[in-house]
Amino acid sequence: MTTSTDSPLVLSRRQWRILAMALLVAIAPGARAQEADRDPPARAARVVEVVGDAWLFDHDTREWTRLTRNQTVGEGDRVRTDERGRVSLRAGSTSIWLDERSDLELTQLDDGQTLLQIDRGDVAIRLRNAENVAETRLRTREGTAQPEREGLYRVEQLDRGTKVYVWQGRLRFDWARGAAPVSLGSGEQVELWWPDGPRAERSSLYADGFGDWVLAESRAEGDRPVARYISPEMTGAEDLDRHGRWETSTEYGNLWIPTTLVVADWAPYRHGRWVWSRHWGWTWVDDAPWGFAPFHYGRWVSWRGRWCWAPGSYVHRPVYAPALVGWVGGGSVSVGISIGHRAPPPRFGWYPLAPREVYVPAYRHTPHHVHRVNPWREARDPVTVQRPHRYRDVPQAVSTLPAPGAAIQPLPVRGPDRKPEPGWNRPLPAAPGRGDLAAVLPALPTRPAEAEMPHRRERERDREPGMGWRSDDQLPLRREPRRGSDVTPPAAVVTAPQRPVTPQPIAQPGLPVAQDPAQPARPAQEAPRGGPENVPWGPQREHQMRRDEQFQREQAQRAAQQQQLQRDMQQREAQQREVQQREAQQREMQQREAQQREMQQREMQQREAQQREMQQRREAFQQQQRDMQQREMPMRREEPRAQMPQPAREAQQPRTDNPQRARQDGVPARQERAERRNTDGPQRQGNDLR
C-alpha cells in the first residue's frame, strides 16, 4: 500500500484575484495590438484633380486601374502618373501634388503618422498646422525629408540623387547612411547625392512648369474657414462653402445644403460609382466636385423638402467610412427571363443612413472602431427590428443596379401611390462581397503594358498645352531669392495660347449611358479618343457635350486665374519694392540714430574726463594747502607772544545813558559798576600781594 505525499494546491480568494489580475495585465497589450491590427486606417486621402492619365495599383489583381476625381487613396496604395499627367491629393488639411512620370506610395497614412515614399518623379506638399508637420515625412533613396514648420515643400527623386525645394518654411534632410543632416530655409533648394560620401549642392529656387502649377494650385486653395462647423482635418471639407450653404436645425444641428444640383431626381449615393478598396471594401466615388466629405462622414436627411447633410457632433479628426449606406437586394441570382412585361428585380440596392442610425462596417473592425465611426450623439437611437431605417422604404432615396453593366437608377415604383415593387427592397445584413457586386458593375479601365502605350506624339492632341511639362525639355528660369522677406513669392505662370482640346471620354458606371443591344459592348480601355463625332447618339452624347462645355468653362476659368495671378504678382512686386524702400529708410534712420548716439557718448566721455581732471587738480590744490598749514604750525609755536596792553574794563562796556538799554534786567549801570568794583577789590589786593 502506497500513500501519496503530494497535496493539491489550494489558493485563497485573494490569491486567485491577484493571479487573475496578473493574467489580465499580461494579456491586455497583446489584445490591444490585435484589435489595432484588425481596424482599418482612420484617415484617407482624396483625389482632388487628375490631369492626363493617372493610375492606382490594385494589390489583389496586380493591375493598375484608372484614377478619377473623388476616389479614395489609403495607406499602402501606390499612385503613378504617365507622361503629361498630374494628380492633386488632399488628406485632411494637407495637400499633395504629383508631377508627370511620378510614382508615389503612401506607406503610412493614419492617426499620428504620414510617410510618403517617392520612388520616381516630383512630389510637392503643403502643411497647414503644426500637428501635421510633426507627423509628416517624405522618403527617397538617399534619405528622409522632415518638415520643421508649416510651409510649402517639394522633393524630387532623380536618377543620381534627391533634390529638395523649400518655397516656404524650414526642412531637415536626414541621410539614410547616418551622415550629418542638412537644413534648408525659405527660398532655398539643395541637390543631395552619395558617390563616395555625402554631397550637397545649394542654390536659389528656380521656376519650372511643375513649380508654377503647384504655386497656382496652392494659391487657389487658400485657407478657407471651415472650422466653424466642422473640423479642417475632415478630408473634403474645403469644398463645402463654395458649393452650398449652412443652416441650423433644432433636431439635427448644423446642416449643409448643396446649391449646385441640376438633376431633378438627385439623391445621395446615386450619381457616381463603386470602387473596391482593400481596406474598406466597396467605396463610393461621387461625380459632384464637392462629393467627398458628405459621402464618407456624417449622415443625410430629407429636411424641408430637400436633401441636407448633417455632419453630427464636432470631432477634431473624424474617422473615414467608405459609404454610410444600408444595403437591400431583390434576389440572389440574376435571371434574364422576364415574366410578361415585368423586369427581374435588381440584385443590389442601397440608401443613405439618417442621423442617429448606426453604421455597421462590412470590413474587419473592432467595437472601438464602430464607436469612433458613430459618435455617441449619432448612436443614441440605434436601429432595431421594430425601428427600421428611415429611408429603406422611400423609393426616392433608394438607388439600384437594374442590370449588369447598366447605370444606377432609382428604385422602381408602381401605381398612383408610387409604392416600391414588392421584394425589391429586401434588407441585406451586410454589404455585398467583391465578386458579388463586381458581377453587375462595368469593368474598370486598366493600364496597358509599357510596350502597348501609344507614342507621345500621337497623344499630344489629348493633353493640355501650356502647362510647362518637363517632357518638353523646357529650360528652368532662375529665380533669385527676395531680400527682406522670409517667404519667396510664387513665380508668375507663363501663359501660352491655348487651343480647345477635347477631353478623353472615360466610361463611368455611375452615369446613365445608353447602349445599343445590337452592338457588342466596347471594352473600357478602348474608349474613343476623339471629338463628339465618335460618340454614339443619345444620353452619352449629351453627357459628352456637357463635359465639353464644362471643360471650356474650366479653360476660361484657368485663363482668368492666370491673368489674376499675373496681376497679383505685379501687386506683390510693387509691395515688395515698397517694403524694400521702407526697410532702406529704416536702416538709414537707424544708422543716423546710431551715429548720434556715438557722438553723444563721446561728448559724455569727454565731459567726464574733464570733470575728473578738475577734481584731481582741486584735490592737489587742497593737499598743498594742508601741507603749507602743517609747515607753518611749528613756526608759530616757537615765536614769543607779544604782551598786548589790556584795555580798561570800563572801556569794554558799552556806554549808554539809558539804564534800561544798558541792562535789560532793570539794574542801573552805575550800581552795576559799583558792585563790580567791590568784587574786584579783593582780587586786586591778592594780585598786589603776589
XYZ file of C-alpha atoms in Angstrom:
690
model
C 0.000 0.000 0.000
C 1.436 3.329 -1.038
C 0.472 6.732 0.146
C 0.850 9.904 -1.866
C 2.601 12.760 -0.179
C 1.511 15.304 -2.862
C -1.191 17.638 -1.619
C -3.382 19.724 -4.021
C -2.579 23.418 -4.392
C -5.168 25.442 -2.577
C -5.345 29.186 -3.222
C -7.295 31.659 -1.241
C -9.742 34.084 -2.795
C -7.266 36.942 -2.576
C -4.547 34.889 -4.261
C -6.963 33.954 -7.061
C -7.754 37.652 -7.614
C -4.067 38.548 -7.738
C -3.401 35.752 -10.230
C -6.347 36.847 -12.430
C -5.199 40.488 -12.436
C -1.671 39.407 -13.381
C -3.010 37.388 -16.304
C -5.152 40.310 -17.497
C -2.209 42.693 -17.331
C -0.089 40.238 -19.336
C -2.749 39.625 -21.992
C -4.057 43.221 -22.387
C -1.164 44.620 -24.539
C -1.416 41.714 -26.975
C -5.199 42.062 -27.174
C -4.946 45.790 -27.841
C -2.345 45.163 -30.549
C -4.567 42.571 -32.190
C -7.551 44.947 -32.110
C -5.439 47.704 -33.645
C -4.352 45.321 -36.393
C -7.960 44.476 -37.187
C -9.023 48.108 -37.598
C -8.505 49.840 -40.951
C -6.774 53.238 -41.124
C -8.824 56.080 -39.677
C -7.600 58.582 -42.298
C -7.778 58.580 -46.079
C -6.693 60.818 -48.933
C -8.912 62.192 -51.663
C -8.144 62.645 -55.360
C -8.930 66.322 -55.934
C -7.919 66.639 -59.590
C -6.462 64.438 -62.325
C -4.745 65.901 -65.393
C -3.965 63.398 -68.113
C -3.584 59.738 -67.156
C -3.057 58.593 -63.581
C -3.276 55.094 -62.133
C -3.823 53.307 -58.823
C -2.258 49.914 -58.167
C -4.668 47.105 -57.177
C -2.831 44.747 -54.821
C -5.364 41.947 -55.300
C -5.407 41.782 -59.114
C -1.845 43.175 -59.515
C -3.088 45.683 -62.121
C -3.119 49.452 -62.491
C -6.647 50.911 -62.598
C -7.518 54.400 -63.775
C -7.625 57.070 -61.092
C -10.549 59.530 -61.114
C -11.663 62.530 -59.116
C -13.046 61.954 -55.594
C -11.532 58.487 -55.445
C -10.158 57.334 -52.109
C -6.448 56.616 -51.646
C -5.428 54.899 -48.424
C -2.421 53.612 -46.571
C -0.210 51.337 -48.681
C -1.637 52.492 -52.036
C 0.586 53.429 -54.962
C -0.212 56.268 -57.369
C 1.513 56.623 -60.737
C 1.247 59.316 -63.420
C 2.048 58.947 -67.101
C 3.749 61.441 -69.331
C 1.855 64.743 -69.190
C -0.195 63.588 -66.267
C -0.572 65.214 -62.847
C -2.542 64.434 -59.704
C -3.671 66.560 -56.767
C -4.429 64.789 -53.463
C -5.834 66.020 -50.165
C -5.628 64.315 -46.737
C -7.361 66.436 -44.119
C -5.779 69.885 -44.367
C -2.625 68.603 -46.129
C -2.307 68.996 -49.914
C -0.131 66.709 -52.069
C 0.743 67.200 -55.760
C 2.384 64.745 -58.196
C 4.142 65.716 -61.403
C 4.192 63.716 -64.617
C 6.075 60.398 -64.681
C 5.975 60.134 -60.898
C 5.484 57.145 -58.630
C 4.305 57.692 -55.046
C 3.485 55.201 -52.318
C 1.529 56.197 -49.196
C 3.493 53.961 -46.874
C 1.752 55.279 -43.752
C -1.434 57.343 -43.534
C -3.148 57.035 -40.172
C -3.533 58.827 -36.853
C -0.170 60.246 -35.854
C 1.910 59.247 -38.898
C 2.150 60.179 -42.588
C 5.027 58.709 -44.597
C 5.289 59.298 -48.360
C 7.710 57.094 -50.308
C 8.851 58.757 -53.559
C 10.166 56.140 -55.959
C 10.303 58.410 -59.023
C 9.426 61.935 -60.087
C 8.323 65.070 -58.220
C 6.062 65.415 -55.180
C 5.058 68.707 -53.533
C 3.271 69.051 -50.207
C 1.692 71.875 -48.234
C 1.342 71.623 -44.442
C -1.069 73.987 -42.724
C -0.670 73.267 -38.987
C 1.979 72.125 -36.530
C 0.206 68.824 -35.853
C 0.612 67.675 -39.460
C 4.176 68.993 -39.554
C 5.210 66.770 -36.649
C 3.816 63.598 -38.245
C 4.729 64.063 -41.942
C 7.865 62.731 -43.659
C 8.936 62.271 -47.282
C 11.389 59.471 -48.003
C 13.638 58.880 -51.030
C 16.522 56.529 -51.749
C 19.047 58.945 -50.228
C 17.200 59.742 -47.001
C 14.150 61.311 -45.358
C 12.912 64.902 -45.568
C 11.351 66.100 -42.296
C 9.491 69.471 -42.333
C 10.010 71.518 -39.195
C 7.194 74.048 -39.555
C 4.204 74.927 -41.718
C 5.026 75.672 -45.320
C 5.254 74.524 -48.931
C 7.853 71.903 -49.870
C 8.904 69.838 -52.878
C 11.012 66.658 -53.113
C 12.279 65.220 -56.407
C 13.789 61.781 -56.883
C 16.477 61.976 -59.557
C 18.496 59.182 -61.131
C 21.631 60.080 -59.205
C 20.163 61.621 -56.052
C 17.484 63.748 -54.409
C 16.587 67.407 -54.879
C 14.696 69.264 -52.144
C 12.940 72.626 -52.599
C 11.602 74.901 -49.846
C 9.232 77.609 -51.061
C 8.134 78.466 -47.551
C 9.048 77.036 -44.155
C 12.021 75.061 -42.887
C 13.045 71.454 -43.596
C 15.673 68.972 -42.408
C 17.025 66.153 -44.587
C 18.365 63.095 -42.737
C 20.703 60.852 -44.711
C 19.903 57.162 -44.859
C 23.579 56.307 -44.224
C 23.994 58.239 -40.993
C 25.706 61.461 -42.125
C 25.052 64.874 -40.601
C 21.593 66.251 -41.520
C 21.136 69.118 -43.980
C 18.819 72.043 -43.126
C 17.060 74.319 -45.608
C 15.143 77.571 -45.219
C 12.680 79.520 -47.326
C 13.820 80.247 -50.874
C 16.480 77.504 -50.926
C 16.994 74.258 -52.784
C 19.659 71.601 -52.443
C 20.654 68.599 -54.527
C 21.910 65.623 -52.497
C 23.708 62.521 -53.718
C 26.208 59.976 -52.349
C 29.010 58.967 -54.778
C 31.632 58.144 -52.124
C 30.235 60.280 -49.309
C 27.518 62.863 -48.615
C 27.331 65.622 -51.220
C 25.031 68.658 -51.026
C 24.904 71.462 -53.600
C 22.866 74.515 -52.570
C 21.321 77.089 -54.869
C 18.411 79.508 -55.024
C 14.988 78.425 -56.225
C 14.245 78.442 -59.927
C 10.907 78.346 -61.729
C 9.646 75.472 -63.855
C 6.294 74.163 -65.083
C 5.512 71.909 -62.137
C 6.532 74.542 -59.601
C 4.313 77.168 -61.203
C 1.401 74.727 -61.277
C 1.859 73.855 -57.599
C 2.049 77.514 -56.591
C -1.082 78.323 -58.579
C -2.974 75.378 -57.044
C -1.833 76.293 -53.545
C -2.917 79.896 -54.046
C -6.288 78.773 -55.421
C -6.904 76.522 -52.416
C -6.009 79.159 -49.837
C -7.191 78.653 -46.261
C -10.954 78.554 -46.370
C -12.647 78.832 -42.952
C -14.433 75.541 -42.299
C -13.592 75.096 -38.619
C -16.761 76.954 -37.595
C -18.982 73.942 -38.284
C -16.659 71.006 -38.991
C -13.010 70.196 -38.428
C -10.495 71.233 -41.121
C -8.997 67.740 -40.727
C -12.108 66.243 -42.335
C -10.993 65.340 -45.852
C -13.022 67.242 -48.456
C -14.348 69.901 -46.066
C -12.642 72.713 -48.005
C -15.142 72.489 -50.914
C -18.408 72.752 -48.987
C -18.651 76.528 -48.593
C -18.214 77.093 -52.339
C -20.990 74.694 -53.332
C -23.596 75.083 -50.597
C -24.836 76.968 -47.579
C -25.243 76.199 -43.887
C -28.437 76.261 -41.853
C -29.314 75.211 -38.307
C -31.993 72.742 -37.293
C -33.241 72.228 -33.752
C -33.397 68.475 -34.325
C -30.246 67.792 -36.354
C -27.955 70.725 -35.543
C -25.862 72.216 -38.343
C -26.992 71.224 -41.849
C -25.233 71.757 -45.162
C -27.466 72.227 -48.224
C -25.931 71.814 -51.701
C -26.819 74.638 -54.082
C -25.265 73.311 -57.311
C -27.631 70.425 -58.035
C -29.109 70.343 -61.554
C -30.676 66.862 -61.546
C -34.358 66.616 -60.652
C -34.274 63.126 -59.115
C -30.986 63.648 -57.296
C -30.413 61.588 -54.175
C -27.309 60.804 -52.121
C -25.161 57.935 -53.417
C -26.849 57.860 -56.832
C -24.636 59.760 -59.280
C -21.262 58.073 -59.044
C -19.758 54.607 -58.978
C -18.478 51.886 -56.654
C -14.745 51.103 -56.419
C -13.179 48.302 -54.411
C -10.649 49.174 -51.705
C -8.577 46.592 -49.898
C -9.022 48.398 -46.540
C -12.724 49.304 -46.616
C -14.313 47.132 -49.309
C -16.776 48.821 -51.667
C -16.149 52.572 -51.588
C -18.354 55.245 -53.117
C -16.887 57.706 -55.653
C -19.262 60.586 -56.338
C -19.385 62.691 -59.505
C -20.020 66.046 -57.781
C -16.983 68.315 -57.336
C -17.809 68.540 -53.613
C -18.681 64.850 -53.384
C -16.270 63.517 -50.790
C -16.905 64.684 -47.221
C -20.742 64.354 -47.320
C -20.428 60.724 -48.512
C -17.755 59.498 -46.083
C -18.678 61.372 -42.875
C -21.950 62.310 -41.173
C -25.463 61.450 -42.383
C -28.053 62.625 -44.922
C -31.561 63.813 -44.034
C -34.553 64.998 -46.056
C -35.365 68.334 -44.393
C -37.910 70.863 -45.686
C -38.330 69.040 -48.968
C -34.642 68.744 -49.927
C -31.618 66.659 -49.089
C -29.286 68.064 -46.454
C -26.059 66.749 -44.972
C -25.745 66.555 -41.172
C -22.086 66.335 -40.068
C -23.036 65.492 -36.479
C -21.047 66.436 -33.409
C -17.682 68.154 -33.819
C -14.716 65.762 -33.924
C -11.179 67.032 -34.427
C -10.189 64.027 -36.555
C -13.278 62.160 -37.730
C -12.928 58.548 -38.815
C -13.270 57.795 -42.532
C -16.019 55.445 -43.770
C -16.302 54.072 -47.336
C -20.057 54.775 -47.669
C -22.602 55.369 -44.904
C -25.429 53.415 -46.520
C -27.694 50.464 -45.866
C -27.993 47.658 -48.427
C -31.044 45.982 -49.946
C -31.441 43.287 -52.584
C -34.133 41.710 -54.720
C -32.631 38.311 -55.482
C -29.517 36.254 -55.064
C -29.266 35.230 -58.734
C -29.932 37.454 -61.712
C -32.358 35.836 -64.155
C -32.552 37.095 -67.728
C -36.111 35.784 -68.367
C -38.910 38.246 -67.738
C -42.467 37.307 -66.854
C -44.788 39.354 -69.042
C -43.574 42.959 -69.120
C -42.054 42.868 -65.635
C -38.266 43.063 -65.422
C -36.387 40.907 -62.927
C -35.573 42.574 -59.585
C -32.108 44.103 -59.164
C -29.627 42.171 -57.139
C -28.367 45.093 -55.070
C -29.583 48.486 -53.925
C -28.628 50.991 -51.234
C -29.961 54.037 -49.414
C -28.385 56.772 -47.208
C -28.429 56.425 -43.449
C -30.242 59.082 -41.452
C -28.942 60.845 -38.319
C -28.770 58.679 -35.189
C -28.723 55.486 -37.297
C -25.801 53.204 -36.546
C -23.420 52.303 -39.361
C -22.019 48.768 -39.029
C -18.973 48.295 -41.312
C -18.706 45.228 -43.502
C -14.912 45.196 -43.317
C -12.820 43.844 -40.450
C -13.122 46.077 -37.386
C -13.354 46.223 -33.607
C -16.082 47.679 -31.343
C -13.833 50.647 -30.653
C -13.731 51.456 -34.383
C -17.544 51.285 -34.590
C -17.791 53.739 -31.715
C -15.431 56.159 -33.493
C -17.314 55.921 -36.788
C -20.618 56.525 -34.952
C -20.201 59.334 -32.394
C -22.284 58.925 -29.235
C -24.747 61.612 -30.309
C -25.401 59.790 -33.582
C -25.739 56.326 -31.980
C -28.018 57.140 -29.045
C -31.073 55.870 -31.000
C -29.915 52.561 -32.521
C -31.888 50.870 -35.254
C -33.766 47.711 -34.263
C -36.232 45.376 -35.937
C -39.125 47.383 -34.569
C -37.482 50.642 -35.684
C -36.126 50.111 -39.240
C -34.043 52.539 -41.221
C -35.898 55.701 -42.176
C -35.176 55.720 -45.916
C -35.257 51.984 -46.611
C -38.867 52.120 -47.804
C -38.613 55.522 -49.539
C -38.310 54.903 -53.310
C -36.817 58.345 -53.935
C -33.933 57.537 -51.590
C -33.091 54.003 -52.756
C -30.694 53.533 -55.691
C -30.319 50.239 -57.558
C -28.392 48.494 -60.309
C -31.176 47.173 -62.571
C -28.951 45.055 -64.830
C -25.291 44.083 -65.202
C -23.320 46.976 -66.677
C -26.278 49.382 -66.554
C -26.371 52.805 -64.960
C -27.616 53.434 -61.439
C -31.375 54.049 -61.296
C -33.918 54.919 -58.595
C -35.973 52.137 -57.053
C -38.831 51.117 -59.410
C -42.346 52.046 -58.237
C -45.850 51.168 -59.381
C -49.373 52.501 -59.002
C -50.592 56.017 -58.289
C -49.235 55.778 -54.745
C -45.742 55.184 -56.141
C -45.067 52.261 -53.888
C -41.965 50.133 -54.461
C -42.211 46.837 -56.230
C -42.631 44.032 -53.713
C -39.443 42.180 -52.932
C -37.140 44.820 -54.443
C -36.005 46.385 -51.161
C -35.366 43.355 -49.040
C -32.754 44.347 -46.410
C -29.325 42.751 -46.593
C -27.365 42.068 -43.394
C -24.086 43.422 -44.834
C -22.557 44.912 -47.942
C -22.026 42.530 -50.873
C -18.654 40.932 -51.409
C -16.235 41.939 -54.098
C -17.240 39.234 -56.532
C -20.976 39.735 -55.957
C -21.123 43.429 -56.777
C -18.374 43.282 -59.385
C -20.532 40.882 -61.431
C -23.081 43.661 -62.079
C -20.650 46.596 -62.398
C -18.930 47.643 -65.639
C -15.274 46.718 -65.966
C -12.840 49.427 -64.943
C -10.174 50.595 -67.396
C -6.726 49.204 -66.679
C -3.285 50.424 -67.652
C -1.872 48.600 -70.700
C 1.671 47.327 -70.814
C 4.503 49.744 -71.479
C 5.073 48.292 -74.937
C 1.439 48.887 -75.877
C 1.355 52.502 -74.725
C 0.800 54.923 -77.641
C 3.629 57.135 -78.712
C 3.938 60.556 -77.151
C 3.409 62.393 -80.428
C 0.146 60.527 -81.011
C -1.196 61.529 -77.597
C -0.168 65.175 -77.588
C -3.514 66.231 -79.025
C -5.313 64.790 -75.974
C -3.300 66.770 -73.408
C -3.481 70.301 -72.121
C -0.965 72.661 -73.731
C 0.840 75.475 -71.987
C 1.288 73.736 -68.618
C 5.076 73.578 -68.661
C 5.681 69.835 -68.912
C 9.216 68.737 -68.207
C 8.923 66.270 -71.094
C 9.032 69.327 -73.389
C 12.673 69.850 -72.350
C 11.934 73.312 -71.074
C 14.771 75.288 -69.533
C 14.340 76.317 -65.894
C 14.072 80.010 -65.175
C 16.390 81.083 -62.391
C 14.651 82.911 -59.577
C 16.702 84.989 -57.179
C 15.536 84.999 -53.555
C 13.759 88.128 -52.380
C 15.536 90.052 -49.688
C 13.735 91.298 -46.649
C 11.076 88.582 -46.813
C 11.007 85.114 -45.278
C 8.618 83.808 -47.922
C 9.665 83.534 -51.532
C 6.731 84.750 -53.639
C 5.417 82.328 -56.222
C 6.638 82.645 -59.743
C 4.418 84.017 -62.445
C 2.758 81.375 -64.518
C 3.728 81.679 -68.177
C 0.571 81.765 -70.207
C 0.621 80.160 -73.626
C -2.013 80.413 -76.301
C -4.441 77.618 -75.601
C -6.445 75.742 -78.166
C -9.668 73.863 -77.482
C -8.866 70.292 -76.531
C -11.398 67.520 -76.429
C -11.102 65.567 -73.158
C -10.756 61.832 -73.282
C -14.094 60.177 -72.504
C -13.914 57.698 -69.670
C -16.578 55.072 -69.101
C -18.072 55.578 -65.642
C -20.579 53.105 -64.235
C -22.480 55.759 -62.319
C -23.518 57.756 -65.408
C -26.631 56.942 -67.444
C -25.262 55.540 -70.694
C -27.489 54.278 -73.487
C -26.013 51.311 -75.322
C -27.314 49.650 -78.443
C -28.008 45.989 -77.648
C -27.319 45.030 -81.267
C -23.707 46.139 -80.973
C -21.218 44.310 -78.755
C -20.041 46.023 -75.615
C -16.866 48.022 -76.190
C -14.091 47.385 -73.645
C -13.456 50.267 -71.316
C -9.813 50.610 -72.314
C -10.838 51.017 -75.963
C -12.908 54.141 -75.367
C -12.861 56.540 -78.337
C -10.255 59.276 -78.160
C -11.722 61.936 -80.375
C -14.349 64.581 -80.549
C -18.119 64.250 -80.265
C -18.332 62.692 -83.719
C -17.030 59.400 -82.305
C -19.637 59.293 -79.517
C -22.921 57.469 -80.258
C -26.143 59.466 -80.237
C -28.262 59.519 -77.136
C -27.651 60.395 -73.474
C -23.953 59.646 -73.820
C -23.582 62.388 -76.445
C -25.446 64.835 -74.207
C -23.174 63.907 -71.364
C -20.143 64.360 -73.608
C -21.407 67.782 -74.677
C -21.865 68.759 -71.046
C -18.335 67.608 -70.334
C -17.041 69.645 -73.281
C -18.857 72.741 -72.032
C -17.543 72.167 -68.562
C -14.036 71.731 -69.958
C -14.311 75.016 -71.860
C -15.537 76.766 -68.728
C -12.620 75.348 -66.813
C -10.248 76.561 -69.520
C -11.744 80.053 -69.300
C -11.506 79.967 -65.534
C -7.883 78.901 -65.711
C -7.101 81.710 -68.154
C -8.805 84.171 -65.794
C -6.869 82.695 -62.892
C -3.609 83.096 -64.790
C -4.410 86.737 -65.506
C -5.300 87.226 -61.873
C -2.027 85.561 -60.902
C -0.101 87.986 -63.094
C -1.917 90.938 -61.523
C -1.253 89.529 -58.092
C 2.403 89.122 -58.951
C 2.647 92.726 -60.128
C 0.952 93.964 -56.984
C 3.168 91.762 -54.871
C 6.296 93.001 -56.607
C 5.157 96.595 -56.050
C 4.545 95.808 -52.409
C 7.951 94.165 -52.198
C 9.570 97.279 -53.654
C 7.732 99.458 -51.150
C 8.818 97.164 -48.356
C 12.423 97.303 -49.555
C 12.300 101.117 -49.719
C 10.828 101.278 -46.240
C 13.463 98.917 -44.961
C 16.185 101.015 -46.590
C 14.776 104.163 -44.976
C 14.582 102.398 -41.660
C 18.176 101.271 -41.997
C 19.271 104.863 -42.786
C 17.348 106.164 -39.784
C 18.905 103.506 -37.602
C 22.372 104.401 -38.873
C 21.764 108.095 -38.147
C 20.469 107.326 -34.691
C 23.473 105.105 -34.075
C 25.849 107.910 -35.166
C 24.067 110.412 -32.924
C 24.273 108.007 -30.009
C 28.000 107.538 -30.641
C 28.581 111.334 -30.738
C 26.618 111.784 -27.508
C 28.604 109.021 -25.858
C 31.865 110.639 -26.955
C 30.773 114.034 -25.577
C 29.759 112.444 -22.310
C 33.100 110.694 -22.059
C 34.965 113.979 -22.712
C 32.922 115.786 -20.060
C 33.557 113.059 -17.567
C 37.289 113.180 -18.325
C 37.312 116.991 -17.796
C 35.423 116.645 -14.544
C 37.858 114.003 -13.307
C 40.791 116.253 -14.272
C 39.270 119.277 -12.424
C 38.612 117.115 -9.389
C 42.207 115.899 -9.379
C 43.509 119.478 -9.628
C 41.204 120.582 -6.798
C 42.365 117.729 -4.600
C 46.022 118.518 -5.384
C 45.499 122.205 -4.506
C 43.793 121.291 -1.230
C 46.627 118.908 -0.423
C 49.163 121.688 -0.996
C 47.240 123.989 1.324
C 47.141 121.332 4.035
C 50.890 120.770 3.648
C 51.605 124.523 3.997
C 49.432 124.759 7.110
C 51.272 121.848 8.657
C 54.634 123.562 7.939
C 53.514 126.913 9.500
C 52.224 125.417 12.793
C 55.663 124.701 14.417
C 56.962 128.151 13.469
C 54.055 129.838 15.214
C 54.647 127.857 18.388
C 58.325 128.962 18.625
C 57.662 132.737 18.245
C 57.253 134.698 21.641
C 53.930 136.049 22.227
C 53.820 139.874 22.471
C 52.088 141.310 25.573
C 49.394 143.472 24.398
C 48.087 146.243 26.728
C 44.901 145.323 28.465
C 42.148 147.743 27.737
C 40.228 149.148 30.613
C 37.247 147.167 31.613
C 35.166 150.218 31.626
C 36.077 150.847 28.058
C 34.879 147.413 27.100
C 31.445 148.008 28.468
C 29.058 149.820 26.197
C 28.128 153.257 27.242
C 24.614 154.349 27.311
C 22.668 156.941 29.096
C 19.637 154.823 29.167
C 19.817 152.393 32.075
C 17.165 150.223 30.509
C 19.137 149.604 27.315
C 22.475 149.014 29.121
C 20.992 146.410 31.395
C 17.991 144.591 30.361
C 17.174 143.297 33.867
C 16.477 146.837 35.053
C 19.641 147.415 37.234
C 21.218 150.860 36.686
C 24.606 150.934 35.092
C 26.215 152.881 37.981
C 25.068 150.431 40.549
C 26.443 147.638 38.408
C 29.845 149.300 38.197
C 29.892 149.788 41.948
C 29.161 146.156 42.532
C 31.892 145.234 40.097
C 34.401 147.338 41.992
C 33.505 145.673 45.187
C 34.028 142.294 43.713
C 37.230 143.268 42.018
C 38.772 144.683 45.131
C 39.810 141.514 46.845
C 41.167 140.179 43.613
C 43.342 143.190 43.024
C 44.667 143.009 46.577
C 45.616 139.462 46.047
C 47.422 140.386 42.935
C 49.313 143.088 44.692
C 50.404 140.751 47.408
C 51.723 138.398 44.807
